[in-house]
Amino acid sequence: MAVPTAHPTVTTEYIAAATNRTNHAASISPTFSLVAYGSGKLIALWDTTDPADRGVLQTLPGHTGLVTCVRFMNEERLISTDDIGANQWTSVRTLQAHRKAISALAVHPETRRVVTGASDATVKVWDFDGEDGLTEVEVVSLKNRYPLSIEVATLPETRALILAIGSTDHSVHIYTRSDNAFVHSVTLSGHEDWVRSLAFRPASVSFPLVLASGSQDTTIRLWNIEEIPQAKSPRNEASTTLSDELLDAFEASLADAGEGAEGGRQISLKKHVFTARGPDGSPQQFSITFDALLIGHEAGVTSLSWRPSVSLTPTLLSTSTDSSLILWSPSALAVPSSSSADSTSIWINRQRFGDIGGQRLGGFVGGLWAGAGTKSRSPPAEDRLSGTDGDEEVWMEVGAVSGHAGPVKGIAWAPGGEYLISTGLDQTARIHGAIPGQTAAAWHELSRPQVHGYDLLDVVSLDAFRFASIADEKVVRVFEAPRAFVATLRELGVANLGTKEDEEKRPVSTSVPPLGLSNKAASGADENAESFAFVNKSAGVIRRPFEGELAAMTLWPEVEKVFGHGYESVTIGVSSSRKLFATACKSSTPKHAVVRIYDSAQFQPFGEPLEGHVLTVTRIAFSPDDKRVLTVSRDRTWRLFELQAANGYVPVAADKSHGRIIWDCAWAPGGEAFATASRDKTVRIWRTKDEQKKQWTTSATIKLQEAATAIAFASAFKKNMLAIGLENGDVVIYTSPLDASDADWDLLLTINSK
C-alpha cells in the first residue's frame, strides 16, 4: 500500500494515569516542579507548576514490567526500575540489574551513586558516569532477607556514605562505606513487622543526622546519628556501653507487661557505635541512638518524607494504608536528652489528613513534598494534594491528577461528545471532561459515578444523562445523573445540558448502602442541599472536584438492573439512536453464545436472542441506520442480523475468513462497509454489491505487524478514516476515499507506544 510522504501532526490532549501501588513508585524533581511516577509499564510526568493545570503531560515507555521505583538523579535525569530491570532516562540505557523484581531504589546525587535492592536478596551499588552509563561496582548479599526500602546519606563532617536498608526481618541494617566497599556496621531492631520506608534528614546546627524508619507494625522510629568526640576516654565509653546494655535488658523484661500507649513494644536506648573514615582518612566514631517512637497510624506505614528546608522545624510526612497522612514535628516542650548534654523535644502529631478509621482502596502508598516546606503530596494512587497558607499551617486540599488504578476496559462518549465515560478493572467508572481555561481547555475527571464490587468491563451512553455498564457479573446496571453533576457541567463551562426544570427534579446526591452494590438516590434533608463544596455559587466556589470529593460525593443513582444472561457479561453495544442496547456473556456453548437486545426506555427484551455463534461474542455493533447488528466472536466468525419489524433482528449473513479470534468490529459512517479486527494480525474491510445487502465480501485486507485488538471509523477530509489499536499499544490510522468502494487503504500515520 502507498504511504503518504506528508504526515499530519498528532498532539496529546489528555492523559489520565494513576500511580502503581508500590511504595517507591513516585519521585519529585530537585526544583519541585516535576513529578515522575510509575503507571503500569510507563513513567508519567506531571508538571505541578503548569498554570493551565493540564495534569500529566507525557508518558515514557520502555519498561517491559510493572514500574516499581522512580528516583530523580538531577533535574534532567531520572532512574526507574520495574519487576524485571532498570531504566535510566532520558531514555539512554536499559540494564538487567537483578534476577528478580526490584523493590527499592536510592540515589545519592553528590557521589553519583545509585543503589538498587531486589527480591533476589541482594543490594547492588552502581556508579553513574554523568552521561549515559551505569556501572555495577558492588553487590551486597542480604542472606535471604529481602530489601523493602533503601536510603543513602553522607555522615556529618565526612565524605563517608551511610546506607540504611529496611528488611523483611523487621530490622534496619546500617552499612558504611570503607575502603571502596560497604561494610555492615549496625543492626537496628525494635520494629515488629517489615520495614517498608526509610528517610534521612541531613544534619543541621540544631539537629543531628536523623533516620526515620516506618514499618508494617504501624509505628515510626527516629534514630539520631551523631559523631562521638574523640576526647572521650575508652573507660567512659565502655562504661556507657555497659550501662546501656543493662538498661536494655531491664526494659526488655518490662516490655511483655507493657500496657501503655506503646502496647508493649520494646524501646531500646542502646547506643550503637560504629567507625567510619573522616575527611583526612582517619577513623572517626559515630553513634546511633533511638530517639522517638511515633504512634498514630492504624495500619502499615508506607512512606516517610522530610520537609525539604533545613531552616524550618523538622517535619516528617508519613502515609499509611489506613488512608491517612500525618505531619510529625517536635514540640516546644524540652526534656533532657539521653544521648547528649543538650535538650531534645517530644515529637507529636501536628496535622492529620485523609479518611479517619478507613482503608478505602488500600490507603496511601506514598507521600512527597512539593516545595520547600509549603506543600505535601501523596502520589496519585489516591490523587491527593494538600497545601499550607503562610506560617499558620492552615492546610487545604488542592487539585492533582487522577486515573484508573488498573487496565481500562471500556470507553464511551456522551451522545454530543460533551464528556467521556471510562470503566476499568479498578472497579470504577469515571467521567472526564474539558474545562475551559484562559488559554486552552484542560481535561479533568469530573465524576466517579460508579464504584463497584466487581471489575467493570464496558460501558455505553444511553443519552446525555444516562449510561449502562457491565461488570464481571450477570447484570447490566443503568445509572442516571444527579443534580450535582448537571450543575457541575454547567458551572464549569463543560456543557449546558437539559432544562432547569429537569435539573430540579433530579436527586441531589447518591449513597451506597453498607454491604450493597447499588447506588441509591439521596432523600429527605439531602434533597434541600444547595450543592456540593466544589460547585457552590453562594459560597463563591466553582472548581473541579478533588479526589476526596470524587470518591465520596459524585456517585450516580442506579435506576435499573437488566437480567437475562446465564453467565458473566463480556460486551455491550448501543444503537445509533440510543433506543436499543445489546449484551453478550461468557460462553463455551451455542446455548449461551447469544446476543440479547433491550429497549432503553422500558428495559424490556426486543425480539428474540440473536443466535449463531458457538463461543463468546466479543463485540456488538449497530449499523448507523440501526437496521443491522454485527457481531464477532471467539469462534472466528462474524454474523450479520437484519431488522424485521415483527420479529426483531434475524440472521442474514456470516463468514469465517479470519484465522484467529475476532476482537472488534465497526461500521463505516455511511453504513456501506464494516471492518473486523483479529488476532491473526489483519483487519478486513467488508462491502456488499447485493441490493438486499445480504452478500458481503472482503474488499480490502490490512496486514499488520501485531494483532489488532480495537478499531473505530470516522469521516474527515472527504475520506473514511480507520483507527486500529494493536496489541503492543501502537495505534495506526488508515484512510480511503469516500467515493472509492474498492480503493486501497493507505497508512496515514502511526501513533507509537514507545
PDB file of C-alpha atoms in Angstrom, residues 287-392:
ATOM      1  CA  SER A 287      26.747   6.565  67.440  1.00  0.00           C
ATOM      2  CA  ILE A 288      23.166   5.689  66.558  1.00  0.00           C
ATOM      3  CA  THR A 289      20.599   6.020  69.323  1.00  0.00           C
ATOM      4  CA  PHE A 290      16.857   5.589  69.401  1.00  0.00           C
ATOM      5  CA  ASP A 291      15.175   8.987  69.786  1.00  0.00           C
ATOM      6  CA  ALA A 292      11.405   8.653  69.428  1.00  0.00           C
ATOM      7  CA  LEU A 293       8.581   6.219  68.774  1.00  0.00           C
ATOM      8  CA  LEU A 294       5.760   7.765  66.725  1.00  0.00           C
ATOM      9  CA  ILE A 295       2.387   6.071  67.123  1.00  0.00           C
ATOM     10  CA  GLY A 296      -0.647   7.348  65.244  1.00  0.00           C
ATOM     11  CA  HIS A 297      -1.363   5.221  62.193  1.00  0.00           C
ATOM     12  CA  GLU A 298      -3.798   2.331  62.403  1.00  0.00           C
ATOM     13  CA  ALA A 299      -2.225   0.287  59.610  1.00  0.00           C
ATOM     14  CA  GLY A 300       1.159  -0.201  57.982  1.00  0.00           C
ATOM     15  CA  VAL A 301       3.323   2.840  57.237  1.00  0.00           C
ATOM     16  CA  THR A 302       4.023   3.045  53.501  1.00  0.00           C
ATOM     17  CA  SER A 303       6.289   6.091  53.122  1.00  0.00           C
ATOM     18  CA  LEU A 304       8.246   8.744  55.005  1.00  0.00           C
ATOM     19  CA  SER A 305       9.428  12.110  53.705  1.00  0.00           C
ATOM     20  CA  TRP A 306      11.145  15.011  55.483  1.00  0.00           C
ATOM     21  CA  ARG A 307      10.202  18.608  54.753  1.00  0.00           C
ATOM     22  CA  PRO A 308      12.993  19.791  52.407  1.00  0.00           C
ATOM     23  CA  SER A 309      14.023  23.083  54.048  1.00  0.00           C
ATOM     24  CA  VAL A 310      16.501  22.527  56.899  1.00  0.00           C
ATOM     25  CA  SER A 311      15.860  26.034  58.228  1.00  0.00           C
ATOM     26  CA  LEU A 312      12.401  25.065  59.436  1.00  0.00           C
ATOM     27  CA  THR A 313      11.440  22.923  62.378  1.00  0.00           C
ATOM     28  CA  PRO A 314      11.922  19.293  61.329  1.00  0.00           C
ATOM     29  CA  THR A 315       8.673  17.965  59.906  1.00  0.00           C
ATOM     30  CA  LEU A 316       8.108  14.377  58.833  1.00  0.00           C
ATOM     31  CA  LEU A 317       5.318  13.350  56.458  1.00  0.00           C
ATOM     32  CA  SER A 318       4.092   9.772  56.821  1.00  0.00           C
ATOM     33  CA  THR A 319       1.483   7.866  54.829  1.00  0.00           C
ATOM     34  CA  SER A 320      -0.318   4.649  55.604  1.00  0.00           C
ATOM     35  CA  THR A 321      -2.709   2.067  54.264  1.00  0.00           C
ATOM     36  CA  ASP A 322      -5.225   3.361  56.809  1.00  0.00           C
ATOM     37  CA  SER A 323      -5.886   6.200  54.299  1.00  0.00           C
ATOM     38  CA  SER A 324      -4.217   8.838  56.444  1.00  0.00           C
ATOM     39  CA  LEU A 325      -1.299  11.256  56.172  1.00  0.00           C
ATOM     40  CA  ILE A 326       0.350  12.625  59.324  1.00  0.00           C
ATOM     41  CA  LEU A 327       2.776  15.508  59.828  1.00  0.00           C
ATOM     42  CA  TRP A 328       5.116  14.944  62.785  1.00  0.00           C
ATOM     43  CA  SER A 329       7.349  17.573  64.383  1.00  0.00           C
ATOM     44  CA  PRO A 330       8.991  18.214  67.771  1.00  0.00           C
ATOM     45  CA  SER A 331       7.005  20.189  70.298  1.00  0.00           C
ATOM     46  CA  ALA A 332       8.252  23.241  72.170  1.00  0.00           C
ATOM     47  CA  LEU A 333       8.440  21.183  75.363  1.00  0.00           C
ATOM     48  CA  ALA A 334      12.091  20.346  76.057  1.00  0.00           C
ATOM     49  CA  VAL A 335      13.217  17.300  78.032  1.00  0.00           C
ATOM     50  CA  PRO A 336      16.719  16.074  78.909  1.00  0.00           C
ATOM     51  CA  SER A 337      18.397  14.128  76.140  1.00  0.00           C
ATOM     52  CA  SER A 338      19.824  10.704  76.894  1.00  0.00           C
ATOM     53  CA  SER A 339      22.439  10.977  74.193  1.00  0.00           C
ATOM     54  CA  SER A 340      23.921  14.414  74.789  1.00  0.00           C
ATOM     55  CA  ALA A 341      24.136  17.303  77.187  1.00  0.00           C
ATOM     56  CA  ASP A 342      21.653  19.220  75.093  1.00  0.00           C
ATOM     57  CA  SER A 343      17.908  19.028  75.420  1.00  0.00           C
ATOM     58  CA  THR A 344      15.566  17.371  72.957  1.00  0.00           C
ATOM     59  CA  SER A 345      11.850  17.681  72.220  1.00  0.00           C
ATOM     60  CA  ILE A 346       8.860  15.402  72.273  1.00  0.00           C
ATOM     61  CA  TRP A 347       7.610  14.505  68.779  1.00  0.00           C
ATOM     62  CA  ILE A 348       3.890  14.997  68.306  1.00  0.00           C
ATOM     63  CA  ASN A 349       1.230  14.585  65.643  1.00  0.00           C
ATOM     64  CA  ARG A 350       0.858  18.139  64.275  1.00  0.00           C
ATOM     65  CA  GLN A 351      -1.611  17.512  61.446  1.00  0.00           C
ATOM     66  CA  ARG A 352      -3.603  14.548  60.225  1.00  0.00           C
ATOM     67  CA  PHE A 353      -5.260  14.282  56.811  1.00  0.00           C
ATOM     68  CA  GLY A 354      -7.246  11.648  54.992  1.00  0.00           C
ATOM     69  CA  ASP A 355     -10.061   9.327  55.969  1.00  0.00           C
ATOM     70  CA  ILE A 356     -10.287   8.649  59.686  1.00  0.00           C
ATOM     71  CA  GLY A 357     -10.548   4.977  60.515  1.00  0.00           C
ATOM     72  CA  GLY A 358     -10.870   3.879  56.889  1.00  0.00           C
ATOM     73  CA  GLN A 359      -8.834   1.799  54.481  1.00  0.00           C
ATOM     74  CA  ARG A 360     -10.570   2.815  51.254  1.00  0.00           C
ATOM     75  CA  LEU A 361      -8.898   1.413  48.153  1.00  0.00           C
ATOM     76  CA  GLY A 362      -5.887   0.306  50.171  1.00  0.00           C
ATOM     77  CA  GLY A 363      -4.981   3.729  51.553  1.00  0.00           C
ATOM     78  CA  PHE A 364      -1.969   5.803  50.537  1.00  0.00           C
ATOM     79  CA  VAL A 365       1.139   4.227  49.060  1.00  0.00           C
ATOM     80  CA  GLY A 366       3.481   7.214  49.255  1.00  0.00           C
ATOM     81  CA  GLY A 367       3.959  10.881  50.031  1.00  0.00           C
ATOM     82  CA  LEU A 368       6.092  13.649  48.520  1.00  0.00           C
ATOM     83  CA  TRP A 369       6.781  17.260  49.441  1.00  0.00           C
ATOM     84  CA  ALA A 370       6.038  19.540  46.502  1.00  0.00           C
ATOM     85  CA  GLY A 371       8.027  22.526  47.750  1.00  0.00           C
ATOM     86  CA  ALA A 372      10.468  23.764  50.357  1.00  0.00           C
ATOM     87  CA  GLY A 373       8.118  23.352  53.251  1.00  0.00           C
ATOM     88  CA  THR A 374       4.969  24.639  51.584  1.00  0.00           C
ATOM     89  CA  LYS A 375       3.130  21.613  50.281  1.00  0.00           C
ATOM     90  CA  SER A 376       2.863  17.874  50.674  1.00  0.00           C
ATOM     91  CA  ARG A 377       1.673  15.473  48.059  1.00  0.00           C
ATOM     92  CA  SER A 378       0.903  11.796  48.041  1.00  0.00           C
ATOM     93  CA  PRO A 379       1.445  10.005  44.745  1.00  0.00           C
ATOM     94  CA  PRO A 380      -1.667   9.839  42.603  1.00  0.00           C
ATOM     95  CA  ALA A 381      -2.828   6.447  43.787  1.00  0.00           C
ATOM     96  CA  GLU A 382      -5.428   8.443  45.686  1.00  0.00           C
ATOM     97  CA  ASP A 383      -4.573  11.705  43.965  1.00  0.00           C
ATOM     98  CA  ARG A 384      -4.396  13.969  46.998  1.00  0.00           C
ATOM     99  CA  LEU A 385      -2.597  17.312  47.251  1.00  0.00           C
ATOM    100  CA  SER A 386      -2.502  19.463  50.351  1.00  0.00           C
ATOM    101  CA  GLY A 387      -1.135  22.982  50.763  1.00  0.00           C
ATOM    102  CA  THR A 388      -0.373  25.355  53.598  1.00  0.00           C
ATOM    103  CA  ASP A 389      -1.220  29.026  53.865  1.00  0.00           C
ATOM    104  CA  GLY A 390       1.579  31.178  55.287  1.00  0.00           C
ATOM    105  CA  ASP A 391       3.005  30.457  58.730  1.00  0.00           C
ATOM    106  CA  GLU A 392      -0.218  29.360  60.381  1.00  0.00           C
TER     107      GLU A 392
END
